[in-house]
Amino acid sequence: MSQSMPSGILQPKQLSNHIAERIRADILGGVRHPGEFLRLDEVAQQLGVSVTPVREALMGLSVEGFVRHAERRGFIVSALKRGDLEDLYTLLAEVSGRLTERAATAATPHDIEQLEIVHKRMIRAAELEDFENVERANDEFHRIINRAADSAKLAWILLSILKYVPTRFYANITGLTNMLIEQHGNILEAIKGQDPKAAYEAMYEHEQLAMREVIENLERRGIFELEPQE
C-alpha cells in the first residue's frame, strides 16, 4: 500500500497533485480496483496527510473520470472504458508524432548527444533486467524530444493525455522493453538524419504499438468497464 508523503515540504496545491498522482497510479496499476471505496480519512491515514488535500485530489480525479463521488461515503474507484483510452492513446500517438516531427529539425547537437546517451542507458538497463531504470530512461528519452520540439501547446496536450497512461509496471510486460528499444533506435536515427516525416512516422508507430500493449495489460488488471450482456 502507499507510503506516507512528505507533506511538510510541499505547498497545498503541490501536495494535492502528488496525492492525485499516487492514487491515479494505483488505479492504473491495479492496486485500487473498480468499485473500491476511498474514504477520505482512511486515504489520509494511509498517505500520512490531512483530509483536506485528499479531498482536493479526489475531486480532481473525479473530473478526470478515475473516481466518482459517493454521497456521505467518500469516493468510489470508477471502471474506465477501454474505448475511451483507445481514443486517448491514438491522440497521444498523433501529438507525440508531431512533437518528434518538429524535433527532427529543431534538435541541437547537444540534444542528439543526450538522446544517444539515454538510449544506451536504456539498453544497458534492459540487459540487467533493471525495469525501473528502463522506465526512467524511456521517460527521459521522450522528455528530451519534447523539449527540443519547443511547442508549449502540444506539450500541454500531451501531459494531459499522459495522466491516463500507467507510470509504473509496464516496462516488464513481456516483449515490450525490446520493442521500445528497437523503436527508440528508429526515432533517434530519424532525428539525427533531420527527417521530419520519418521522425513523425517512427514515433507514431512507436506509441501506437506501445499503447496497444498497455491497453491489453490494463484489461488483464481488470480496470475496464464490463461490456453489457445482450
CSV table of C-alpha atoms in Angstrom, one decimal:
chain,number,residue,atom,x,y,z
A,1,MET,CA,0.0,0.0,0.0
A,2,SER,CA,1.1,3.6,-0.5
A,3,GLN,CA,3.6,5.1,1.9
A,4,SER,CA,3.3,8.4,3.7
A,5,MET,CA,4.1,11.6,1.7
A,6,PRO,CA,6.4,14.5,2.5
A,7,SER,CA,3.6,16.9,3.4
A,8,GLY,CA,5.8,19.2,5.3
A,9,ILE,CA,7.9,20.3,2.3
A,10,LEU,CA,5.1,20.7,-0.2
A,11,GLN,CA,2.7,23.6,-0.8
A,12,PRO,CA,-1.0,22.6,-0.5
A,13,LYS,CA,-1.6,22.5,-4.3
A,14,GLN,CA,1.6,20.5,-4.8
A,15,LEU,CA,0.5,18.1,-2.1
A,16,SER,CA,-2.9,17.5,-3.6
A,17,ASN,CA,-1.3,17.0,-7.0
A,18,HIS,CA,1.1,14.4,-5.6
A,19,ILE,CA,-1.8,12.6,-3.9
A,20,ALA,CA,-3.7,12.6,-7.1
A,21,GLU,CA,-0.7,11.2,-9.0
A,22,ARG,CA,-0.3,8.4,-6.3
A,23,ILE,CA,-4.0,7.4,-6.4
A,24,ARG,CA,-4.1,7.6,-10.2
A,25,ALA,CA,-1.0,5.3,-10.5
A,26,ASP,CA,-2.6,2.9,-8.0
A,27,ILE,CA,-5.8,2.7,-10.1
A,28,LEU,CA,-3.9,2.2,-13.4
A,29,GLY,CA,-1.6,-0.3,-11.7
A,30,GLY,CA,-4.5,-2.4,-10.4
A,31,VAL,CA,-3.7,-1.6,-6.8
A,32,ARG,CA,-7.0,0.1,-6.3
A,33,HIS,CA,-9.9,-1.6,-8.1
A,34,PRO,CA,-13.2,-0.5,-9.7
A,35,GLY,CA,-15.9,-0.3,-7.1
A,36,GLU,CA,-13.5,0.2,-4.2
A,37,PHE,CA,-14.5,2.8,-1.7
A,38,LEU,CA,-12.0,5.6,-1.0
A,39,ARG,CA,-12.9,7.1,2.4
A,40,LEU,CA,-11.2,10.4,3.0
A,41,ASP,CA,-9.9,9.7,6.5
A,42,GLU,CA,-8.6,6.2,5.5
A,43,VAL,CA,-6.8,7.5,2.5
A,44,ALA,CA,-5.4,10.4,4.5
A,45,GLN,CA,-4.1,8.0,7.2
A,46,GLN,CA,-2.6,5.7,4.6
A,47,LEU,CA,-0.7,8.6,3.0
A,48,GLY,CA,0.2,10.3,6.2
A,49,VAL,CA,-1.5,13.6,5.3
A,50,SER,CA,-4.6,15.6,6.4
A,51,VAL,CA,-8.0,15.1,4.9
A,52,THR,CA,-8.2,18.4,3.0
A,53,PRO,CA,-5.6,17.7,0.3
A,54,VAL,CA,-7.0,14.2,-0.1
A,55,ARG,CA,-10.4,15.7,-0.8
A,56,GLU,CA,-9.0,18.1,-3.3
A,57,ALA,CA,-7.1,15.3,-5.1
A,58,LEU,CA,-10.1,13.1,-5.3
A,59,MET,CA,-12.3,15.9,-6.6
A,60,GLY,CA,-9.7,16.4,-9.4
A,61,LEU,CA,-9.7,12.7,-10.1
A,62,SER,CA,-13.5,12.7,-10.3
A,63,VAL,CA,-13.3,15.3,-13.1
A,64,GLU,CA,-10.8,13.0,-14.9
A,65,GLY,CA,-13.1,10.0,-14.6
A,66,PHE,CA,-10.9,7.9,-12.3
A,67,VAL,CA,-13.3,8.1,-9.3
A,68,ARG,CA,-16.8,9.2,-8.7
A,69,HIS,CA,-18.3,10.8,-5.6
A,70,ALA,CA,-20.4,8.7,-3.2
A,71,GLU,CA,-22.7,10.8,-1.1
A,72,ARG,CA,-21.6,10.7,2.6
A,73,ARG,CA,-19.2,7.8,1.8
A,74,GLY,CA,-16.3,9.5,0.1
A,75,PHE,CA,-15.4,8.3,-3.4
A,76,ILE,CA,-15.5,5.1,-5.4
A,77,VAL,CA,-13.0,4.0,-8.0
A,78,SER,CA,-14.5,4.1,-11.4
A,79,ALA,CA,-14.2,1.4,-14.1
A,80,LEU,CA,-12.6,3.1,-17.1
A,81,LYS,CA,-13.9,2.4,-20.6
A,82,ARG,CA,-11.5,0.7,-23.0
A,83,GLY,CA,-12.8,2.7,-25.9
A,84,ASP,CA,-12.1,6.0,-24.1
A,85,LEU,CA,-8.4,5.0,-23.5
A,86,GLU,CA,-8.0,3.8,-27.1
A,87,ASP,CA,-9.2,7.2,-28.3
A,88,LEU,CA,-6.8,9.0,-25.9
A,89,TYR,CA,-3.9,6.8,-26.9
A,90,THR,CA,-4.5,7.4,-30.6
A,91,LEU,CA,-4.4,11.1,-29.9
A,92,LEU,CA,-1.2,10.6,-27.8
A,93,ALA,CA,0.5,8.9,-30.8
A,94,GLU,CA,-0.5,11.9,-33.1
A,95,VAL,CA,0.7,14.5,-30.6
A,96,SER,CA,3.9,12.7,-29.9
A,97,GLY,CA,4.5,12.2,-33.6
A,98,ARG,CA,4.0,16.0,-34.3
A,99,LEU,CA,6.5,16.9,-31.5
A,100,THR,CA,9.0,14.5,-32.9
A,101,GLU,CA,8.5,15.8,-36.4
A,102,ARG,CA,9.4,19.3,-35.1
A,103,ALA,CA,12.3,18.0,-33.0
A,104,ALA,CA,13.8,16.5,-36.2
A,105,THR,CA,14.7,19.9,-37.5
A,106,ALA,CA,15.0,21.8,-34.1
A,107,ALA,CA,17.2,19.4,-32.1
A,108,THR,CA,20.7,20.6,-31.4
A,109,PRO,CA,23.8,18.5,-31.5
A,110,HIS,CA,23.6,18.5,-27.6
A,111,ASP,CA,20.1,17.2,-27.8
A,112,ILE,CA,21.1,14.4,-30.1
A,113,GLU,CA,24.1,13.5,-27.9
A,114,GLN,CA,21.8,13.3,-24.9
A,115,LEU,CA,19.4,11.1,-26.8
A,116,GLU,CA,22.2,8.7,-27.7
A,117,ILE,CA,23.4,8.6,-24.1
A,118,VAL,CA,19.9,7.9,-22.7
A,119,HIS,CA,19.3,5.3,-25.4
A,120,LYS,CA,22.5,3.4,-24.4
A,121,ARG,CA,21.5,3.7,-20.8
A,122,MET,CA,18.1,2.1,-21.6
A,123,ILE,CA,19.8,-0.8,-23.5
A,124,ARG,CA,22.1,-1.4,-20.5
A,125,ALA,CA,19.2,-1.4,-18.0
A,126,ALA,CA,17.3,-3.9,-20.2
A,127,GLU,CA,20.3,-6.2,-20.3
A,128,LEU,CA,20.3,-6.1,-16.5
A,129,GLU,CA,16.5,-6.5,-16.3
A,130,ASP,CA,16.5,-3.3,-14.3
A,131,PHE,CA,13.0,-2.3,-15.4
A,132,GLU,CA,12.9,0.7,-13.1
A,133,ASN,CA,15.8,2.3,-14.9
A,134,VAL,CA,14.3,1.2,-18.3
A,135,GLU,CA,11.3,3.3,-17.5
A,136,ARG,CA,13.4,6.2,-16.3
A,137,ALA,CA,15.4,6.1,-19.5
A,138,ASN,CA,12.3,5.8,-21.6
A,139,ASP,CA,10.8,8.9,-19.9
A,140,GLU,CA,14.0,10.9,-20.3
A,141,PHE,CA,14.2,10.0,-24.0
A,142,HIS,CA,10.8,11.4,-24.6
A,143,ARG,CA,11.4,14.5,-22.5
A,144,ILE,CA,14.5,15.4,-24.5
A,145,ILE,CA,12.5,15.2,-27.7
A,146,ASN,CA,9.6,17.2,-26.4
A,147,ARG,CA,11.9,19.9,-25.1
A,148,ALA,CA,13.7,20.1,-28.4
A,149,ALA,CA,10.4,20.5,-30.3
A,150,ASP,CA,9.7,23.7,-28.3
A,151,SER,CA,5.9,23.5,-28.7
A,152,ALA,CA,4.3,24.5,-25.5
A,153,LYS,CA,0.7,23.9,-26.5
A,154,LEU,CA,1.4,20.4,-27.9
A,155,ALA,CA,3.4,19.6,-24.8
A,156,TRP,CA,0.5,20.7,-22.6
A,157,ILE,CA,-1.9,18.4,-24.5
A,158,LEU,CA,0.5,15.5,-24.2
A,159,LEU,CA,0.8,16.0,-20.5
A,160,SER,CA,-2.9,15.9,-20.1
A,161,ILE,CA,-3.2,12.6,-22.0
A,162,LEU,CA,-0.3,11.1,-20.1
A,163,LYS,CA,-2.4,11.1,-17.0
A,164,TYR,CA,-4.2,8.1,-18.4
A,165,VAL,CA,-1.0,6.1,-19.1
A,166,PRO,CA,0.5,4.0,-16.3
A,167,THR,CA,3.7,5.4,-15.0
A,168,ARG,CA,4.7,2.1,-13.4
A,169,PHE,CA,4.6,-1.7,-14.1
A,170,TYR,CA,4.6,-1.7,-17.9
A,171,ALA,CA,8.4,-1.8,-18.8
A,172,ASN,CA,8.4,-5.5,-17.8
A,173,ILE,CA,5.4,-6.5,-19.9
A,174,THR,CA,6.7,-9.5,-21.9
A,175,GLY,CA,8.5,-8.3,-25.1
A,176,LEU,CA,7.7,-4.6,-24.5
A,177,THR,CA,11.1,-3.5,-23.5
A,178,ASN,CA,12.9,-4.9,-26.5
A,179,MET,CA,10.2,-3.3,-28.7
A,180,LEU,CA,10.8,0.1,-27.0
A,181,ILE,CA,14.5,-0.1,-27.6
A,182,GLU,CA,14.2,-1.0,-31.3
A,183,GLN,CA,11.7,1.8,-31.9
A,184,HIS,CA,13.7,4.3,-30.0
A,185,GLY,CA,16.6,3.5,-32.3
A,186,ASN,CA,14.4,4.2,-35.3
A,187,ILE,CA,13.3,7.5,-33.8
A,188,LEU,CA,16.9,8.5,-33.0
A,189,GLU,CA,18.1,7.8,-36.5
A,190,ALA,CA,15.3,9.9,-38.0
A,191,ILE,CA,16.1,12.8,-35.7
A,192,LYS,CA,19.8,12.5,-36.5
A,193,GLY,CA,19.0,12.5,-40.2
A,194,GLN,CA,16.8,15.6,-39.8
A,195,ASP,CA,14.0,13.8,-41.5
A,196,PRO,CA,10.7,15.1,-40.1
A,197,LYS,CA,8.5,12.7,-42.0
A,198,ALA,CA,10.4,9.6,-40.8
A,199,ALA,CA,10.6,11.0,-37.3
A,200,TYR,CA,6.8,11.5,-37.2
A,201,GLU,CA,6.1,8.0,-38.6
A,202,ALA,CA,8.6,6.3,-36.2
A,203,MET,CA,7.2,8.0,-33.1
A,204,TYR,CA,3.5,7.4,-34.2
A,205,GLU,CA,4.2,3.7,-34.8
A,206,HIS,CA,6.1,3.5,-31.5
A,207,GLU,CA,3.3,5.0,-29.5
A,208,GLN,CA,0.6,3.0,-31.3
A,209,LEU,CA,2.3,-0.3,-30.6
A,210,ALA,CA,3.3,0.6,-27.1
A,211,MET,CA,-0.1,1.7,-26.1
A,212,ARG,CA,-1.7,-1.4,-27.6
A,213,GLU,CA,0.4,-3.4,-25.2
A,214,VAL,CA,-0.5,-1.1,-22.3
A,215,ILE,CA,-4.3,-1.5,-23.2
A,216,GLU,CA,-4.0,-5.3,-23.1
A,217,ASN,CA,-2.1,-5.1,-19.8
A,218,LEU,CA,-4.7,-2.8,-18.3
A,219,GLU,CA,-7.5,-5.1,-19.4
A,220,ARG,CA,-5.8,-8.0,-17.6
A,221,ARG,CA,-5.6,-5.9,-14.5
A,222,GLY,CA,-9.4,-5.5,-14.6
A,223,ILE,CA,-9.7,-1.7,-14.7
A,224,PHE,CA,-12.1,-1.6,-17.6
A,225,GLU,CA,-15.9,-1.3,-17.5
A,226,LEU,CA,-17.6,-4.6,-18.3
A,227,GLU,CA,-19.5,-4.8,-21.5
A,228,PRO,CA,-23.2,-5.1,-21.0
A,229,GLN,CA,-24.6,-8.5,-21.7
A,230,GLU,CA,-27.0,-9.0,-24.6
